Amino acid sequence: MPRVLLYSHDTYGLGHIRRTRAIANALVAAYSDLSVLIISGSPLAGAFNLAPGIDFVHVPGVEKGEGGGYASANLRMELNQVTALREALIRQTAESFQPDVFIADKEPGGFRGELLPTLKVLKAMGTHRVIGIRDVLDDPEAIRSEWAETGALRALTEFYDDILVYGPEDFYRPLDSIPMPAELRSRIVYTGYLRRSVPHGPPSIRYPKSAKGPYILVTTGGGADGYGLIDWVLSAYEAVPNIPLPAVIAFGPFLSTTQRRAFLERIDKLPNVDAVNFDNKLERAMSRASAVVGMGGYNTFCEILSFDKPALIVPRSRPRLEQTIRAQRAEELGLVRFLPDPLEMGGKPDPAIMASALSALCRQSPPSAATIPGLLDGLPRIARHLAPTLVSSVRIREPAISGA
């Protein structure tokens, strides 16, 4: 039976594991005899529904500090020791699982190069190796410099057979600034965005009464960097009580307890604002919402397009310009409205500006008003692209031999 191994380094937030999960679910739906194994460092890898045929291996987590540096998330070990442990676990998993296809998310060499030994093993094994890139990475010059410095560029050219860009070519070309052989560049496939759907089964949490009628869903994804947006939205409802639609704020799992407590104290005083804790089936709330306010991370953007919701995007520009580039381009194409965060430019958020933007969502057109061919074709196109390998994957697998 064919096998696919997916790697998601997950050093920050929920974006990587949620994108990897969406791809895994789509692949087992397309190929009934497929086994998919996900390698992830996310502490919430097991919090999301996985279809039959999918399992995951959790490697020790690492976390990014406020200064941009990394450290062990849980183990009382030095970062280089944790990285070495992760590297060994990833390699051993690949040797035992013997995948027909390997898909890495975003980082060609993995976190601090931890994938390189595994990539050598997979190349010798004859595994088809794919790097999956989101629609926007960062400022082109910044990503070219970073990849050259970290060795990601060398790993990309030496070890990968194909490059999948999870977005439409007409939206953005994230690898134009990356030097690579012409033969490899010819293997870039723009898939379109990854369509999302409402998960099966009952809701994972109870939503407030305000969610039974029209409402604005406010989401900051994982929530670790969402304080500014939530604070600005609350200040708008505090200053302008007659905003037409109530708000339901979805706290991400990484929002600090202190910030969550302070927000709840303010929300208790507002009759038209409610909040919910982490919801691993947030697609359900978004499908029922009248409009969405978010920061413009990749997964939130896919959900906005999938459920065709008028949206206001307030992106962060640090430590990467990813969200800002995506929001600006999406507004140019008529998909969303882009509202710069004054804090990102050294200013102070104006509650009246946010209140006006929230009120305007009632009149804003949904993304479907802008016709973009292949906008949400990502998942079926990934499945079709891998078909030649997965359908003809009958090959002899040697049992793994363990050392004494």
Short mmCIF file of C-alpha atoms in Angstrom, two decimals:
data_model
loop_
_atom_site.label_atom_id
_atom_site.label_comp_id
_atom_site.label_asym_id
_atom_site.label_seq_id
_atom_site.Cartn_x
_atom_site.Cartn_y
_atom_site.Cartn_z
CA MET A 1 0.00 0.00 0.00
CA PRO A 2 1.28 3.52 -0.77
CA ARG A 3 2.66 5.66 2.03
CA VAL A 4 3.16 9.41 2.44
CA LEU A 5 5.31 11.02 5.12
CA LEU A 6 4.69 14.70 5.93
CA TYR A 7 7.02 16.92 7.96
CA SER A 8 5.81 19.99 9.86
CA HIS A 9 8.46 21.62 12.04
CA ASP A 10 5.92 23.71 14.02
CA THR A 11 8.08 26.10 15.96
CA TYR A 12 5.38 28.75 16.23
CA GLY A 13 1.58 28.88 16.18
CA LEU A 14 -0.87 26.55 14.44
CA GLY A 15 -0.28 27.36 10.78
CA HIS A 16 2.02 24.52 9.78
CA ILE A 17 0.18 21.66 11.49
CA ARG A 18 -3.23 22.86 10.26
CA ARG A 19 -2.01 23.10 6.66
CA THR A 20 -0.34 19.68 6.92
CA ARG A 21 -3.49 18.16 8.38
CA ALA A 22 -5.64 19.53 5.55
CA ILE A 23 -3.32 17.98 2.96
CA ALA A 24 -3.22 14.64 4.79
CA ASN A 25 -7.02 14.45 5.05
CA ALA A 26 -7.38 15.25 1.34
CA LEU A 27 -4.87 12.58 0.32
CA VAL A 28 -6.52 9.73 2.24
CA ALA A 29 -9.88 10.83 0.82
CA ALA A 30 -8.45 10.59 -2.69
CA TYR A 31 -6.60 7.28 -2.18
CA SER A 32 -8.49 4.79 -0.04
CA ASP A 33 -5.49 2.48 0.46
CA LEU A 34 -3.09 5.25 1.50
CA SER A 35 -1.29 5.52 4.85
CA VAL A 36 -0.13 8.99 5.90
CA LEU A 37 2.24 9.69 8.78
CA ILE A 38 2.81 13.25 10.04
CA ILE A 39 5.97 14.28 11.88
CA SER A 40 5.24 17.36 13.96
CA GLY A 41 6.66 19.39 16.81
CA SER A 42 3.34 21.09 17.57
CA PRO A 43 2.02 20.66 21.12
CA LEU A 44 -1.48 20.52 19.59
CA ALA A 45 -0.82 17.97 16.85
CA GLY A 46 -3.27 15.57 18.47
CA ALA A 47 -5.97 18.17 19.06
CA PHE A 48 -7.35 18.06 15.51
CA ASN A 49 -9.44 15.37 13.86
CA LEU A 50 -7.45 13.08 11.59
CA ALA A 51 -9.17 10.87 9.05
CA PRO A 52 -8.68 7.07 9.09
CA GLY A 53 -5.34 6.21 7.55
CA ILE A 54 -3.49 9.08 9.24
CA ASP A 55 -1.33 9.08 12.34
CA PHE A 56 1.42 11.30 13.68
CA VAL A 57 4.78 11.15 15.41
CA HIS A 58 5.48 13.95 17.86
CA VAL A 59 9.06 15.18 18.19
CA PRO A 60 10.21 17.36 21.12
CA GLY A 61 8.93 20.91 20.75
CA VAL A 62 10.88 24.12 20.37
CA GLU A 63 9.51 27.62 20.81
CA LYS A 64 10.35 31.07 19.53
CA GLY A 65 11.05 33.80 22.08
CA GLU A 66 10.08 37.46 21.83
CA GLY A 67 13.53 38.30 20.48
CA GLY A 68 13.19 35.77 17.65
CA GLY A 69 15.52 33.16 19.17
CA TYR A 70 14.56 29.56 19.86
CA ALA A 71 14.71 27.34 22.92
CA SER A 72 13.45 23.94 24.05
CA ALA A 73 9.72 24.13 24.75
CA ASN A 74 9.51 21.46 27.44
CA LEU A 75 12.67 19.42 27.90
CA ARG A 76 15.35 20.80 30.22
CA MET A 77 17.96 20.49 27.51
CA GLU A 78 20.06 22.83 25.39
CA LEU A 79 18.62 23.70 21.99
CA ASN A 80 21.37 21.85 20.11
CA GLN A 81 20.62 18.69 22.13
CA VAL A 82 16.89 18.93 21.39
CA THR A 83 17.61 19.50 17.70
CA ALA A 84 19.87 16.42 17.62
CA LEU A 85 17.14 14.35 19.26
CA ARG A 86 14.54 15.59 16.78
CA GLU A 87 16.92 14.86 13.90
CA ALA A 88 17.42 11.27 15.06
CA LEU A 89 13.70 10.64 15.58
CA ILE A 90 12.83 12.03 12.14
CA ARG A 91 15.46 9.89 10.42
CA GLN A 92 14.44 6.73 12.28
CA THR A 93 10.79 7.34 11.41
CA ALA A 94 11.57 7.71 7.73
CA GLU A 95 13.76 4.58 7.71
CA SER A 96 11.03 2.50 9.35
CA PHE A 97 8.05 3.93 7.45
CA GLN A 98 9.74 3.87 4.01
CA PRO A 99 7.42 6.40 2.32
CA ASP A 100 6.73 6.60 -1.39
CA VAL A 101 6.25 10.37 -1.11
CA PHE A 102 7.75 12.81 1.38
CA ILE A 103 6.31 16.34 1.73
CA ALA A 104 8.10 18.95 3.83
CA ASP A 105 6.30 22.12 4.87
CA LYS A 106 8.06 25.40 4.04
CA GLU A 107 11.59 24.66 5.34
CA PRO A 108 13.66 22.68 2.80
CA GLY A 109 16.29 21.73 5.37
CA GLY A 110 13.94 21.62 8.34
CA PHE A 111 14.46 23.39 11.64
CA ARG A 112 18.17 24.18 11.98
CA GLY A 113 18.94 21.63 9.23
CA GLU A 114 17.42 18.71 11.10
CA LEU A 115 15.95 17.24 7.89
CA LEU A 116 19.21 16.90 5.97
CA PRO A 117 20.20 13.39 7.17
CA THR A 118 16.65 12.17 6.48
CA LEU A 119 16.64 13.70 3.00
CA LYS A 120 19.80 11.77 2.17
CA VAL A 121 18.17 8.55 3.35
CA LEU A 122 15.00 9.25 1.36
CA LYS A 123 16.98 10.04 -1.78
CA ALA A 124 18.81 6.72 -1.51
CA MET A 125 15.49 4.99 -0.81
CA GLY A 126 13.97 6.33 -4.04
CA THR A 127 11.28 8.35 -2.27
CA HIS A 128 9.69 11.17 -4.26
CA ARG A 129 10.54 14.32 -2.30
CA VAL A 130 8.33 17.41 -2.39
CA ILE A 131 8.68 20.79 -0.71
CA GLY A 132 5.40 22.59 -0.06
CA ILE A 133 5.54 26.39 0.07
CA ARG A 134 2.74 28.71 1.18
CA ASP A 135 1.64 31.49 -1.16
CA VAL A 136 3.79 34.15 0.57
CA LEU A 137 6.98 33.55 2.55
CA ASP A 138 8.39 37.00 3.34
CA ASP A 139 9.94 40.00 1.65
CA PRO A 140 11.78 38.50 -1.38
CA GLU A 141 15.20 39.84 -0.42
CA ALA A 142 14.79 38.71 3.18
CA ILE A 143 13.87 35.14 2.25
CA ARG A 144 16.69 34.87 -0.34
CA SER A 145 19.23 36.01 2.24
CA GLU A 146 17.80 33.73 4.95
CA TRP A 147 17.75 30.64 2.73
CA ALA A 148 21.31 31.24 1.56
CA GLU A 149 22.51 31.66 5.16
CA THR A 150 20.71 28.64 6.62
CA GLY A 151 21.50 26.25 3.78
CA ALA A 152 17.84 25.94 2.78
CA LEU A 153 18.68 26.93 -0.80
CA ARG A 154 21.27 24.17 -1.10
CA ALA A 155 18.84 21.62 0.38
CA LEU A 156 16.15 22.73 -2.07
CA THR A 157 18.33 22.23 -5.12
CA GLU A 158 20.06 19.05 -3.94
CA PHE A 159 17.25 17.00 -2.44
CA TYR A 160 13.81 17.89 -3.84
CA ASP A 161 12.08 16.58 -6.93
CA ASP A 162 9.12 18.98 -6.98
CA ILE A 163 7.98 22.28 -5.50
CA LEU A 164 4.31 22.86 -4.69
CA VAL A 165 3.20 26.43 -4.03
CA TYR A 166 -0.08 26.43 -2.11
CA GLY A 167 -1.64 29.36 -3.92
CA PRO A 168 -2.51 30.62 -7.44
CA GLU A 169 0.32 31.87 -9.63
CA ASP A 170 -1.64 35.05 -10.40
CA PHE A 171 -1.82 35.89 -6.70
CA TYR A 172 1.88 35.82 -5.80
CA ARG A 173 5.12 34.10 -6.83
CA PRO A 174 7.06 33.53 -3.59
CA LEU A 175 10.15 31.94 -5.13
CA ASP A 176 10.94 34.42 -7.89
CA SER A 177 13.88 35.82 -5.91
CA ILE A 178 15.35 32.38 -5.11
CA PRO A 179 18.13 31.30 -7.51
CA MET A 180 17.68 27.69 -8.59
CA PRO A 181 18.43 25.52 -11.61
CA ALA A 182 16.06 26.05 -14.52
CA GLU A 183 15.13 22.35 -14.48
CA LEU A 184 14.02 22.59 -10.86
CA ARG A 185 12.17 25.86 -11.46
CA SER A 186 10.24 24.13 -14.22
CA ARG A 187 8.93 21.71 -11.57
CA ILE A 188 7.16 24.45 -9.59
CA VAL A 189 3.42 23.76 -9.47
CA TYR A 190 0.98 26.42 -8.28
CA THR A 191 -1.87 24.48 -6.74
CA GLY A 192 -4.30 27.18 -5.66
CA TYR A 193 -5.42 27.64 -2.06
CA LEU A 194 -6.45 24.71 0.14
CA ARG A 195 -10.24 24.65 0.44
CA ARG A 196 -11.56 24.06 3.94
CA SER A 197 -14.86 22.51 5.03
CA VAL A 198 -16.82 22.16 8.26
CA PRO A 199 -15.44 19.21 10.28
CA HIS A 200 -17.67 16.23 10.91
CA GLY A 201 -19.06 15.47 14.34
CA PRO A 202 -20.48 17.64 17.11
CA PRO A 203 -19.04 21.05 18.03
CA SER A 204 -15.99 20.87 20.28
CA ILE A 205 -17.14 23.80 22.45
CA ARG A 206 -20.37 25.62 23.30
CA TYR A 207 -20.82 28.93 21.51
CA PRO A 208 -22.63 31.90 23.08
CA LYS A 209 -26.21 32.87 22.21
CA SER A 210 -24.98 35.74 20.04
CA ALA A 211 -23.56 33.15 17.63
CA LYS A 212 -27.07 31.95 16.78
CA GLY A 213 -27.70 35.12 14.76
CA PRO A 214 -25.53 37.27 12.47
CA TYR A 215 -22.12 38.02 14.00
CA ILE A 216 -18.54 38.97 13.24
CA LEU A 217 -15.98 36.28 14.04
CA VAL A 218 -12.69 37.73 15.31
CA THR A 219 -9.82 35.26 15.15
CA THR A 220 -6.07 35.59 15.59
CA GLY A 221 -5.18 31.96 14.82
CA GLY A 222 -2.89 30.57 17.50
CA GLY A 223 -3.21 33.85 19.37
CA ALA A 224 0.37 34.32 20.53
CA ASP A 225 0.67 37.55 18.56
CA GLY A 226 -2.99 38.54 18.51
CA TYR A 227 -3.17 40.88 21.51
CA GLY A 228 -3.09 44.08 19.45
CA LEU A 229 -5.96 43.13 17.14
CA ILE A 230 -8.26 41.94 19.93
CA ASP A 231 -7.49 45.06 21.97
CA TRP A 232 -8.32 47.30 18.99
CA VAL A 233 -11.62 45.49 18.30
CA LEU A 234 -12.67 45.75 21.95
CA SER A 235 -11.81 49.44 22.06
CA ALA A 236 -14.06 49.97 19.03
CA TYR A 237 -17.06 48.32 20.73
CA GLU A 238 -16.32 50.27 23.91
CA ALA A 239 -16.23 53.59 22.05
CA VAL A 240 -19.06 52.94 19.56
CA PRO A 241 -21.76 50.74 21.14
CA ASN A 242 -24.01 50.75 18.05
CA ILE A 243 -21.77 48.75 15.67
CA PRO A 244 -24.40 46.85 13.63
CA LEU A 245 -23.17 43.31 14.25
CA PRO A 246 -22.04 41.73 17.54
CA ALA A 247 -18.61 40.14 17.76
CA VAL A 248 -17.54 36.67 18.86
CA ILE A 249 -13.82 36.63 19.67
CA ALA A 250 -12.08 33.26 19.39
CA PHE A 251 -9.06 33.18 21.68
CA GLY A 252 -6.18 31.14 20.30
CA PRO A 253 -4.54 28.47 22.46
CA PHE A 254 -1.31 30.46 22.74
CA LEU A 255 -2.84 33.69 24.06
CA SER A 256 -1.37 34.25 27.51
CA THR A 257 -3.53 33.66 30.56
CA THR A 258 -2.93 37.22 31.76
CA GLN A 259 -4.09 38.74 28.47
CA ARG A 260 -7.08 36.41 28.28
CA ARG A 261 -8.19 37.37 31.79
CA ALA A 262 -7.88 41.09 31.05
CA PHE A 263 -9.90 40.74 27.83
CA LEU A 264 -12.66 38.79 29.58
CA GLU A 265 -13.05 41.53 32.19
CA ARG A 266 -13.64 44.06 29.40
CA ILE A 267 -15.94 41.72 27.46
CA ASP A 268 -18.15 41.21 30.53
CA LYS A 269 -19.03 44.92 30.30
CA LEU A 270 -19.98 44.80 26.61
CA PRO A 271 -23.46 43.49 25.70
CA ASN A 272 -22.56 42.85 22.05
CA VAL A 273 -19.23 41.04 22.44
CA ASP A 274 -18.64 37.43 23.50
CA ALA A 275 -15.56 35.23 23.60
CA VAL A 276 -14.76 31.54 23.28
CA ASN A 277 -11.63 29.59 24.14
CA PHE A 278 -9.63 27.46 21.72
CA ASP A 279 -11.87 25.69 19.22
CA ASN A 280 -10.26 22.94 17.16
CA LYS A 281 -13.25 23.10 14.82
CA LEU A 282 -13.18 26.84 14.20
CA GLU A 283 -14.33 26.25 10.62
CA ARG A 284 -17.83 25.65 12.01
CA ALA A 285 -17.95 29.11 13.62
CA MET A 286 -16.54 30.76 10.51
CA SER A 287 -19.07 29.07 8.22
CA ARG A 288 -21.89 30.53 10.32
CA ALA A 289 -20.42 34.02 10.73
CA SER A 290 -21.59 37.00 8.68
CA ALA A 291 -18.07 38.40 8.40
CA VAL A 292 -14.53 37.76 9.68
CA VAL A 293 -11.80 39.88 11.21
CA GLY A 294 -8.34 38.32 11.28
CA MET A 295 -4.62 38.89 10.91
CA GLY A 296 -4.29 37.24 7.53
CA GLY A 297 -2.36 34.10 8.33
CA TYR A 298 -2.42 31.44 5.63
CA ASN A 299 -5.04 29.16 7.19
CA THR A 300 -7.40 31.96 8.18
CA PHE A 301 -7.17 33.33 4.65
CA CYS A 302 -7.99 29.91 3.17
CA GLU A 303 -11.03 29.67 5.45
CA ILE A 304 -12.23 33.16 4.52
CA LEU A 305 -12.09 32.20 0.83
CA SER A 306 -13.60 28.75 1.39
CA PHE A 307 -16.62 30.03 3.31
CA ASP A 308 -16.85 33.17 1.15
CA LYS A 309 -16.94 35.67 4.01
CA PRO A 310 -16.50 39.45 3.81
CA ALA A 311 -13.30 39.98 5.74
CA LEU A 312 -11.19 42.67 7.34
CA ILE A 313 -7.49 41.79 7.57
CA VAL A 314 -5.23 43.56 10.08
CA PRO A 315 -1.82 41.92 9.53
CA ARG A 316 1.36 41.99 11.55
CA SER A 317 4.57 42.93 9.78
CA ARG A 318 7.05 41.43 12.26
CA PRO A 319 9.03 39.24 12.31
CA ARG A 320 7.95 38.63 8.69
CA LEU A 321 6.08 40.64 6.06
CA GLU A 322 4.11 37.55 5.01
CA GLN A 323 0.72 38.67 6.33
CA THR A 324 1.12 42.24 5.10
CA ILE A 325 2.06 41.15 1.57
CA ARG A 326 -0.88 38.72 1.48
CA ALA A 327 -3.37 41.30 2.78
CA GLN A 328 -2.26 44.01 0.36
CA ARG A 329 -2.40 41.68 -2.63
CA ALA A 330 -5.78 40.28 -1.57
CA GLU A 331 -7.22 43.79 -1.34
CA GLU A 332 -5.84 44.63 -4.78
CA LEU A 333 -7.77 41.65 -6.17
CA GLY A 334 -10.97 42.58 -4.32
CA LEU A 335 -10.92 39.56 -1.99
CA VAL A 336 -10.74 41.33 1.39
CA ARG A 337 -10.28 44.75 2.96
CA PHE A 338 -6.83 45.55 4.34
CA LEU A 339 -6.47 47.75 7.43
CA PRO A 340 -2.89 48.51 8.56
CA ASP A 341 -2.20 48.21 12.28
CA PRO A 342 -1.04 51.63 13.58
CA LEU A 343 1.12 49.93 16.19
CA GLU A 344 3.17 48.38 13.39
CA MET A 345 3.97 51.91 12.19
CA GLY A 346 4.61 53.44 15.61
CA GLY A 347 1.16 55.00 15.92
CA LYS A 348 -1.80 54.48 18.23
CA PRO A 349 -4.95 52.52 17.29
CA ASP A 350 -8.02 54.73 16.82
CA PRO A 351 -11.23 53.04 18.06
CA ALA A 352 -13.30 55.10 15.60
CA ILE A 353 -11.34 53.77 12.61
CA MET A 354 -11.88 50.17 13.69
CA ALA A 355 -15.56 50.83 14.47
CA SER A 356 -16.04 52.24 10.98
CA ALA A 357 -14.29 49.24 9.41
CA LEU A 358 -16.41 46.79 11.42
CA SER A 359 -19.61 48.58 10.41
CA ALA A 360 -18.58 48.53 6.75
CA LEU A 361 -18.37 44.72 6.79
CA CYS A 362 -22.17 44.65 6.52
CA ARG A 363 -21.91 46.20 3.04
CA GLN A 364 -18.72 44.53 1.85
CA SER A 365 -18.81 42.01 -1.02
CA PRO A 366 -17.66 38.43 -0.37
CA PRO A 367 -14.49 37.09 -2.03
CA SER A 368 -16.54 35.31 -4.71
CA ALA A 369 -17.32 38.72 -6.22
CA ALA A 370 -13.74 38.65 -7.55
CA THR A 371 -13.48 35.87 -10.12
CA ILE A 372 -10.07 34.18 -9.95
CA PRO A 373 -9.77 30.86 -11.82
CA GLY A 374 -8.48 27.95 -9.74
CA LEU A 375 -8.50 29.97 -6.54
CA LEU A 376 -9.39 27.03 -4.28
CA ASP A 377 -8.19 24.05 -6.33
CA GLY A 378 -5.23 23.26 -4.07
CA LEU A 379 -6.20 19.98 -2.43
CA PRO A 380 -7.43 18.09 -5.51
CA ARG A 381 -4.51 19.40 -7.54
CA ILE A 382 -2.02 18.12 -4.95
CA ALA A 383 -3.70 14.71 -5.05
CA ARG A 384 -3.59 14.63 -8.86
CA HIS A 385 0.04 15.75 -8.92
CA LEU A 386 1.09 12.86 -6.70
CA ALA A 387 -1.01 10.28 -8.56
CA PRO A 388 1.81 8.93 -10.79
CA THR A 389 3.85 8.03 -7.72
CA LEU A 390 1.05 6.83 -5.45
CA VAL A 391 -0.75 4.73 -8.07
CA SER A 392 2.47 3.00 -9.20
CA SER A 393 4.00 2.67 -5.74
CA VAL A 394 4.30 -1.11 -5.70
CA ARG A 395 7.92 -1.56 -4.77
CA ILE A 396 9.82 -3.90 -2.49
CA ARG A 397 10.26 -2.54 1.01
CA GLU A 398 13.16 -3.96 2.97
CA PRO A 399 12.44 -4.42 6.67
CA ALA A 400 14.26 -1.96 8.87
CA ILE A 401 17.34 -3.50 10.48
CA SER A 402 18.06 -2.30 13.99
CA GLY A 403 21.54 -2.18 15.40
CA ALA A 404 22.41 -4.21 18.46
#
